[in-house]
Coordinates of N, CA and C in Angstrom, one line a residue:
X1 N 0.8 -1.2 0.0 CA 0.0 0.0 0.0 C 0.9 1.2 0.0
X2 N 0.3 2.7 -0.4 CA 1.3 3.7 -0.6 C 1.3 4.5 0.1
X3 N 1.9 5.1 0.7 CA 2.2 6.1 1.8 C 1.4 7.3 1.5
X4 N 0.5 8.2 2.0 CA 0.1 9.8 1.5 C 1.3 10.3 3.1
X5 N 1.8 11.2 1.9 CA 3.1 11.8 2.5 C 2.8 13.3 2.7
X6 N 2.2 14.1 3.9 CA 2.3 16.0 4.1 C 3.6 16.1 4.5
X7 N 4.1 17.0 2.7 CA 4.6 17.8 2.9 C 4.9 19.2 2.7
X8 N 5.8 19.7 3.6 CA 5.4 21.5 3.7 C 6.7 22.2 3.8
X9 N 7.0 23.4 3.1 CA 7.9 24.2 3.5 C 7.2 25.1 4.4
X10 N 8.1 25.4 5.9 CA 7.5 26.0 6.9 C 8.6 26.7 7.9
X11 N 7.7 27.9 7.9 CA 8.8 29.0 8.7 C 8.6 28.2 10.6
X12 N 9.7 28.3 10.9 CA 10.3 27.7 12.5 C 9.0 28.3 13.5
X13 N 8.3 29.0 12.9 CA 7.1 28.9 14.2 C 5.7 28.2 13.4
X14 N 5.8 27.5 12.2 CA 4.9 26.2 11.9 C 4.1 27.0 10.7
X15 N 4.4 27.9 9.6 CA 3.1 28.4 9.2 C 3.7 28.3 7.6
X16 N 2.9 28.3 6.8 CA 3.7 27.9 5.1 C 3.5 29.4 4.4
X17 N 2.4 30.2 4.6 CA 2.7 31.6 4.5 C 2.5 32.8 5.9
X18 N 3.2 33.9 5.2 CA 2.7 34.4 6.5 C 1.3 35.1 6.7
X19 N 0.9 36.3 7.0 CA -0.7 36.6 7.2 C -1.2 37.9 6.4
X20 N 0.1 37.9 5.8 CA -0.4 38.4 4.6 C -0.6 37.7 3.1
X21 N -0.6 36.1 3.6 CA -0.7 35.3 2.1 C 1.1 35.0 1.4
X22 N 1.7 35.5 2.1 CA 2.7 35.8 1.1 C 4.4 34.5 1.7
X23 N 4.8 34.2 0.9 CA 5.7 33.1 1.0 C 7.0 33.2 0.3
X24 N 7.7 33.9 -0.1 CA 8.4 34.3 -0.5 C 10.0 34.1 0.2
X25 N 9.9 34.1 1.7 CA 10.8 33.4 2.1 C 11.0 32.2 2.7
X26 N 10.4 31.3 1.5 CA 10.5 29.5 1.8 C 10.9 29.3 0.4
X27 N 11.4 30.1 -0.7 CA 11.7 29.8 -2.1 C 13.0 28.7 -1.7
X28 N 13.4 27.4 -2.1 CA 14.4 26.9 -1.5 C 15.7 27.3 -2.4
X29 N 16.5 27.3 -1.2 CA 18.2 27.6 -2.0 C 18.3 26.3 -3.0
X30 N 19.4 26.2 -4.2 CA 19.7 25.2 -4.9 C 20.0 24.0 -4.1
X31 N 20.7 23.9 -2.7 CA 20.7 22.6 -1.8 C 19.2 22.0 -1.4
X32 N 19.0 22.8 -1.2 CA 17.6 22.6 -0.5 C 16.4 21.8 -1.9
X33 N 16.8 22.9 -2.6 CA 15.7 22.5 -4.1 C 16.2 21.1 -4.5
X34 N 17.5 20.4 -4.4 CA 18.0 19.7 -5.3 C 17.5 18.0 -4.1
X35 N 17.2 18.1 -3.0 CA 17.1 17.7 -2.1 C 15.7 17.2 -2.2
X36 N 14.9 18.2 -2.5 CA 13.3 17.8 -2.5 C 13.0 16.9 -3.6
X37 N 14.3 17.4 -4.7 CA 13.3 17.0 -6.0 C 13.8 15.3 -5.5
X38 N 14.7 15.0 -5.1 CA 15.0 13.5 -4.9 C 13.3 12.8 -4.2
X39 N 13.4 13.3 -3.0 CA 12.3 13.4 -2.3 C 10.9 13.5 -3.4
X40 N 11.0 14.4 -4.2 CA 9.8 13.7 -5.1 C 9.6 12.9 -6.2
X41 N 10.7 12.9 -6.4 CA 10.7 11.5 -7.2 C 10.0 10.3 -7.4
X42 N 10.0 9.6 -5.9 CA 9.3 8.5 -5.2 C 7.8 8.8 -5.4
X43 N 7.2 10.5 -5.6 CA 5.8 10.4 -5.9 C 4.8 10.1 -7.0
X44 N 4.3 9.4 -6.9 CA 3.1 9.0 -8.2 C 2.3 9.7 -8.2
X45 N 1.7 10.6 -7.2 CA 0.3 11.4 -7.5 C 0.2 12.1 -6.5
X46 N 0.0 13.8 -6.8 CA 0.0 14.5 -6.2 C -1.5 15.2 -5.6
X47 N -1.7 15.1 -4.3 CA -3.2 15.4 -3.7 C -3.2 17.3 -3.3
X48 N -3.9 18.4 -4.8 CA -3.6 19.6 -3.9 C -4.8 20.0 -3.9
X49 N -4.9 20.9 -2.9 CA -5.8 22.2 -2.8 C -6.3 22.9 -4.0
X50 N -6.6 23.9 -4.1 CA -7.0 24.8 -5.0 C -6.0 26.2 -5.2
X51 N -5.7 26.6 -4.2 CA -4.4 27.6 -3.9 C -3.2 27.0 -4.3
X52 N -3.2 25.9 -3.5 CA -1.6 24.8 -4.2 C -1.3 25.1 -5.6
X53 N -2.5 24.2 -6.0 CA -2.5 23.3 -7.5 C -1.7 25.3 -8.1
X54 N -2.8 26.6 -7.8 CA -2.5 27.4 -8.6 C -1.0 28.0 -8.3
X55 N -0.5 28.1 -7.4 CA 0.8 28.1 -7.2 C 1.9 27.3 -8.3
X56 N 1.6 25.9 -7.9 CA 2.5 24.7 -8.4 C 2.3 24.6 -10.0
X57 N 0.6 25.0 -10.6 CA 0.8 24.9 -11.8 C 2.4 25.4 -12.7
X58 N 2.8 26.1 -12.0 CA 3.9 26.7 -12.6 C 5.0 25.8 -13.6
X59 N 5.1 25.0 -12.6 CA 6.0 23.7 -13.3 C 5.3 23.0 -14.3
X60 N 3.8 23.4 -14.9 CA 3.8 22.7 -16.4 C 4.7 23.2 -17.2
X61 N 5.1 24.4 -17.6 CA 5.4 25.1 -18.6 C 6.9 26.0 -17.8
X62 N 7.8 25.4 -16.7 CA 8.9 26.3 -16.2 C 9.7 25.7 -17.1
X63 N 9.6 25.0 -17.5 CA 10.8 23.7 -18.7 C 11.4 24.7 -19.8
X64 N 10.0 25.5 -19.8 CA 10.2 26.3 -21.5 C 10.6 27.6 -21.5
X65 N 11.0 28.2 -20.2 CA 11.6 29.5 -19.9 C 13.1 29.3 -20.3
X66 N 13.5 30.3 -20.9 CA 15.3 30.0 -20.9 C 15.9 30.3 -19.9
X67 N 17.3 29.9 -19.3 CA 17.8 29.8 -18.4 C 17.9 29.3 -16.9
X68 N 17.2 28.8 -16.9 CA 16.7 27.9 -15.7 C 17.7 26.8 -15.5
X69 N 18.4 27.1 -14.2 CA 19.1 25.6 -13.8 C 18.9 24.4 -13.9
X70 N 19.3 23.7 -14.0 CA 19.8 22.0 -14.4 C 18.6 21.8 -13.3
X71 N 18.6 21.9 -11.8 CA 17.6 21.3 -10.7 C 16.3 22.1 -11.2
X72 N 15.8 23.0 -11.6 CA 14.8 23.9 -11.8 C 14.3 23.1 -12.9
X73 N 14.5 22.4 -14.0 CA 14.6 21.9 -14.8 C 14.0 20.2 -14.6
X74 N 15.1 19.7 -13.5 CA 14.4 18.8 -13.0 C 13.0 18.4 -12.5
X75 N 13.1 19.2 -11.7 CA 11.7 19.2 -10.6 C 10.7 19.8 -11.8
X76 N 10.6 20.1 -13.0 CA 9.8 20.2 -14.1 C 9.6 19.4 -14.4
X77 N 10.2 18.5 -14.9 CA 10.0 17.1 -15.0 C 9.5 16.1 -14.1
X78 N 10.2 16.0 -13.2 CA 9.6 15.4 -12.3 C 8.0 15.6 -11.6
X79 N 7.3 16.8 -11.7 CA 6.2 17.5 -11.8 C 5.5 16.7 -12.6
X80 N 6.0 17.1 -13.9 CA 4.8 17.0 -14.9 C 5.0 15.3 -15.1
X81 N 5.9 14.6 -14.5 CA 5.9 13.2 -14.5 C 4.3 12.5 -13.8
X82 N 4.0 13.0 -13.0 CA 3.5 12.8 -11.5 C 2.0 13.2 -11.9
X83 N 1.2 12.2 -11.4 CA -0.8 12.5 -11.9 C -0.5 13.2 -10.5
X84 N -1.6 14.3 -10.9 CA -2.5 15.4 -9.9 C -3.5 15.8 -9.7
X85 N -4.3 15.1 -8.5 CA -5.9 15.5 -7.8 C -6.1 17.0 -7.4
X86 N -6.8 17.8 -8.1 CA -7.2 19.1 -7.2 C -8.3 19.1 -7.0
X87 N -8.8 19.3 -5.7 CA -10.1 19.7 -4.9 C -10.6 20.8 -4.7
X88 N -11.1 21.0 -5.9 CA -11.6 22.1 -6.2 C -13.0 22.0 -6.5
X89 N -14.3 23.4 -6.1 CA -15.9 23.2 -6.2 C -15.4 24.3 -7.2
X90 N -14.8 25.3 -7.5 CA -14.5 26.0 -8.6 C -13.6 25.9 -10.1
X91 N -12.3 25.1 -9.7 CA -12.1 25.0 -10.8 C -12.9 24.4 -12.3
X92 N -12.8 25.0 -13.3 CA -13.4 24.3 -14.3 C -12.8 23.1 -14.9
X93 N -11.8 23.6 -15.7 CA -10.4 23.1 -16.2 C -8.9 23.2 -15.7
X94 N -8.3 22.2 -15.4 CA -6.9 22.2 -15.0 C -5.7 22.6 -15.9
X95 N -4.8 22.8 -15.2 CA -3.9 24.2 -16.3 C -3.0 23.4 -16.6
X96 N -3.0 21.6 -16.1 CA -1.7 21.0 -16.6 C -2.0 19.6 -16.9
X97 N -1.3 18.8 -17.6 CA -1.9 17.7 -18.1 C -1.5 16.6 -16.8
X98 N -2.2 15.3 -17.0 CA -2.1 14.0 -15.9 C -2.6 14.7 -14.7
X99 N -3.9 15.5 -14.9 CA -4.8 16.5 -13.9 C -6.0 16.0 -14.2
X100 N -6.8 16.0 -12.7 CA -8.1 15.9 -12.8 C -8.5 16.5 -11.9
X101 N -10.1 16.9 -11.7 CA -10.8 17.8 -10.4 C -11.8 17.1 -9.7
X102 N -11.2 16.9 -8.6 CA -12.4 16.5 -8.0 C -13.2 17.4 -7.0
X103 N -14.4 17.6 -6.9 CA -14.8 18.8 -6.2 C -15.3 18.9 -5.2
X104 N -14.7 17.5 -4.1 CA -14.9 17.5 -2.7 C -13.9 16.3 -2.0
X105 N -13.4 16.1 -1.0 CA -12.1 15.6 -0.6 C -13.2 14.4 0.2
X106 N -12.4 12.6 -0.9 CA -13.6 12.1 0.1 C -12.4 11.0 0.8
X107 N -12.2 10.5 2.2 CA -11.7 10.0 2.6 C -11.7 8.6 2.3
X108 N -12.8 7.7 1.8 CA -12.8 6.3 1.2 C -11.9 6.5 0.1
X109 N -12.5 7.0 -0.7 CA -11.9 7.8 -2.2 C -10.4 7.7 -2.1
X110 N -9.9 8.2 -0.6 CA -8.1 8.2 -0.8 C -7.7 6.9 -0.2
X111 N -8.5 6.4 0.5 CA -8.1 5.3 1.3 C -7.7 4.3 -0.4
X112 N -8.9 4.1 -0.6 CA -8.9 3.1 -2.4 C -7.6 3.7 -2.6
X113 N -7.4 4.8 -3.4 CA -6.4 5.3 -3.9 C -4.9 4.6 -3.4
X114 N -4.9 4.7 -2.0 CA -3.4 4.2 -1.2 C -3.5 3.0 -1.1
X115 N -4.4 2.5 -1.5 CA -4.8 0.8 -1.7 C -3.8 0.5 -2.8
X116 N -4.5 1.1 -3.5 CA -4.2 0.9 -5.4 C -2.9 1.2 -5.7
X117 N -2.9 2.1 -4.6 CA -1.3 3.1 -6.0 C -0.1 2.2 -5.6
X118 N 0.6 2.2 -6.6 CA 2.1 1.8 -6.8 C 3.4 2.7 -6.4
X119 N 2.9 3.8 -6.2 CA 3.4 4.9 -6.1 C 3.2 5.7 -4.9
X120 N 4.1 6.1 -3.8 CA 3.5 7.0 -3.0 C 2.9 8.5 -3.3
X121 N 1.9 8.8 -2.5 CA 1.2 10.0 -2.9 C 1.9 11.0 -1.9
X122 N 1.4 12.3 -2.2 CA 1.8 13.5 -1.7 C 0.4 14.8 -1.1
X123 N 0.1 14.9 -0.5 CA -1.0 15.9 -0.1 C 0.1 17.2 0.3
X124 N -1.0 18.5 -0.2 CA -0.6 19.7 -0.1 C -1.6 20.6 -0.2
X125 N -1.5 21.9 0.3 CA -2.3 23.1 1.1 C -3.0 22.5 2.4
X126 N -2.9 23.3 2.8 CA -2.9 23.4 4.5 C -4.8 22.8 4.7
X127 N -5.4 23.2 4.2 CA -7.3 23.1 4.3 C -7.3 21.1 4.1
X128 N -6.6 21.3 2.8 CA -6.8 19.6 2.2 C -6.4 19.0 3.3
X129 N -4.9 19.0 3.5 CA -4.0 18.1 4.3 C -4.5 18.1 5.5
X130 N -5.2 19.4 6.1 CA -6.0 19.1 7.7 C -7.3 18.1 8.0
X131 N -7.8 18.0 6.3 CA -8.5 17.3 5.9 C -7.8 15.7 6.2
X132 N -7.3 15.3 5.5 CA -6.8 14.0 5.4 C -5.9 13.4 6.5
X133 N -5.4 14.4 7.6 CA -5.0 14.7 8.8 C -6.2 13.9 9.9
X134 N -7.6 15.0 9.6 CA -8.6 14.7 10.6 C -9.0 13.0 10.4
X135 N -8.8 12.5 9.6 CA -9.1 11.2 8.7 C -8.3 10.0 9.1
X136 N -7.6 10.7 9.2 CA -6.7 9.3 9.8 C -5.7 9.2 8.8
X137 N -5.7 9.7 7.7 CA -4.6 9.3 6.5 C -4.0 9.6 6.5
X138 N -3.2 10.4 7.0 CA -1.6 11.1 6.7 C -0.8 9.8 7.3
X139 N -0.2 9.4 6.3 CA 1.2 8.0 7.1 C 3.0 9.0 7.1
X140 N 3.3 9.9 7.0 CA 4.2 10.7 6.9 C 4.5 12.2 6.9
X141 N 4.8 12.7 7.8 CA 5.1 13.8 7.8 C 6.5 14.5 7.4
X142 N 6.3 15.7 6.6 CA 7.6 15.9 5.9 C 7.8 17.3 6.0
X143 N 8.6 18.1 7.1 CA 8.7 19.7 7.1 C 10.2 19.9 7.1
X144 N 10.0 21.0 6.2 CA 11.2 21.8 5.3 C 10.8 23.0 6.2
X145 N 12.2 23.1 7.2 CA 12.1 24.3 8.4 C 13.0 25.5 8.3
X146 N 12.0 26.6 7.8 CA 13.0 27.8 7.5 C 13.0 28.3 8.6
X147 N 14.7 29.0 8.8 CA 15.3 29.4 9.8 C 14.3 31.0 9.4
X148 N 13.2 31.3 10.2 CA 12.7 32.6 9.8 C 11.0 32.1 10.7
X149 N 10.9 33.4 11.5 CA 9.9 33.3 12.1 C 9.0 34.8 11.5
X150 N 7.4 34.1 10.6 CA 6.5 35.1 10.4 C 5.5 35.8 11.0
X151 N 5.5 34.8 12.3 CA 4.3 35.5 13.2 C 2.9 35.1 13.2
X152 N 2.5 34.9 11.8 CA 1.0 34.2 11.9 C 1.1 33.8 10.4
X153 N -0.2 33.6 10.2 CA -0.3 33.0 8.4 C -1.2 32.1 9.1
X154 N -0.7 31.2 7.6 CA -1.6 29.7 7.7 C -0.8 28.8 7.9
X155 N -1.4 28.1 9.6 CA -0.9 27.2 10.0 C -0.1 25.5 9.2
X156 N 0.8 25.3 9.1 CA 0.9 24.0 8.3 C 0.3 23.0 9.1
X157 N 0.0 22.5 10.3 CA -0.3 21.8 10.6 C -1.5 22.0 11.1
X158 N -2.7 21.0 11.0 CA -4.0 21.5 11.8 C -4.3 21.7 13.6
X159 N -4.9 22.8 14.1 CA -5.2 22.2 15.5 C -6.2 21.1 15.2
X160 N -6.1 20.6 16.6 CA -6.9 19.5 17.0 C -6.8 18.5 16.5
X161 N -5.7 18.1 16.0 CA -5.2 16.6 15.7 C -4.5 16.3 16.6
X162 N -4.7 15.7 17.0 CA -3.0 14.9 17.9 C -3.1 13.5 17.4
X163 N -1.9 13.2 17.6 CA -0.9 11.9 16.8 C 0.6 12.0 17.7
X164 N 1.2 10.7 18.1 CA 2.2 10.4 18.2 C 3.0 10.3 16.4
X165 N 4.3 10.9 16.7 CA 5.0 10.4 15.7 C 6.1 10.0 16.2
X166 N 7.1 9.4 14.8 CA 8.2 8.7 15.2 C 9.2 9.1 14.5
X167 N 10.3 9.9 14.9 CA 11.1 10.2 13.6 C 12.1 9.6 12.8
X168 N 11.6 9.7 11.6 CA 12.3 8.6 10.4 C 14.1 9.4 10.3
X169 N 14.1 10.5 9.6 CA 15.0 11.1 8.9 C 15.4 12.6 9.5
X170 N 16.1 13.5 9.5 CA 16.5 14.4 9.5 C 18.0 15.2 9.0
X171 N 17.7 16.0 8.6 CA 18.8 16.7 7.5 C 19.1 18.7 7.8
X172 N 20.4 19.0 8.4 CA 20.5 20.2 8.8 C 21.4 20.5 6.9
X173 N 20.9 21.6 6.3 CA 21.5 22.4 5.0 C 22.3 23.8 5.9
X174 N 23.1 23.9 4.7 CA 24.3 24.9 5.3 C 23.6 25.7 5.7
X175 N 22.8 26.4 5.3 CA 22.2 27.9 5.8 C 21.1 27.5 6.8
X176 N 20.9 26.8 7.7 CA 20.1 26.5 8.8 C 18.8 26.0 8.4
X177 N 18.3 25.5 7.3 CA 17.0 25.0 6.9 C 17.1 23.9 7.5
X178 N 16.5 23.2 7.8 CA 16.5 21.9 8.9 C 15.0 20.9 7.9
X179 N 15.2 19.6 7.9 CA 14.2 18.5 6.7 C 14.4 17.6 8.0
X180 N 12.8 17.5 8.8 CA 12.7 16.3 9.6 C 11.3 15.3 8.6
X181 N 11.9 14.3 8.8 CA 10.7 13.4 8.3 C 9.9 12.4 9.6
X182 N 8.5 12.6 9.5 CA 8.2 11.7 11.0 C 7.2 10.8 10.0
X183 N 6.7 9.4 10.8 CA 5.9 8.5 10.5 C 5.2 8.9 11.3
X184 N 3.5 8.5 11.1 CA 3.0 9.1 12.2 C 2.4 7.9 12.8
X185 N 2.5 7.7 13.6 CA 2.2 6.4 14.3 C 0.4 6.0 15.1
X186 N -0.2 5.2 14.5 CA -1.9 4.8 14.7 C -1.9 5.0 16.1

């Protein structure tokens, strides 16, 4: 069965933007970037939000900008490798191909999914993942810890869950970004 893996880039007091919406200092350095894209490699299908998805669309079409580093490059590929679920009651059409919409987050629906897949999955934006959090489904946790505190925003992690975890992995990068990985334990 396949792992649904939350993962998040998140400033050191827990929040993926700050409260003005704005995220701009979680862009990863090239160590950091080169690191993730390994890390998503292993994904077969990506579970986002509606905010996400519009964010992330970016990587259908970053391939075709000139000048983009060799890793920048990668993780485009690697991207547009990878099927992607958005949960969305608005979108109409999806901006990127191996995309589909579903327009309400059903917890059977992902359980089948991690039955089925061959591939581990990925969930992302904060609303979904609290979602699949309250459910019982999250089997891994994965935070990318910027040395930088914003004060408020949107929480990465939901209240009112609690879960023991167990920590698998961890990784300190030169400039103090810190990659813990936890399992989260039933």
């Amino acid at each position: 069965m396949a792992k649904l893996i939350n993962t998040d880039i998140v400033s050191l007091d827990g929040f993926i933007n700050d409260e003005n919406g704005k995220f701009g200092w979680s862009e990863p350095v090239e160590e950091v970037h080169r690191f993730l894209n390994d890390l998503d490699r292993g994904i077969g299908t990506h579970l986002y939000g509606r905010r996400l998805y519009d964010v992330m669309s970016y990587w259908e079409t970053a391939h075709e900008e000139p000048g983009h580093p060799d890793y920048i490059l990668d993780y485009s590929e690697i991207w547009r490798s990878a099927d992607k679920i958005v949960y969305s009651s608005t979108l109409e059409e999806p901006r990127s191909a191996r995309t589909r919409i579903e327009r309400t987050f059903d917890p059977a629906a992902v359980r089948a999914l991690k039955e089925s897949a061959t591939r581990d999955l990925a969930i992302g934006g904060a609303n979904l993942a609290a979602q699949a959090h309250r459910a019982g489904l999250v089997d891994e946790i994965c935070l990318v810890i910027c040395p930088v505190l914003v004060g408020g925003g949107t929480r990465a992690l939901p209240d009112g869950v609690r879960r023991s975890l167990t920590l698998l992995d961890q990784h300190t990068f030169s400039q103090g970004t810190i990659f813990a990985r936890y399992r989260v334990d039933r």
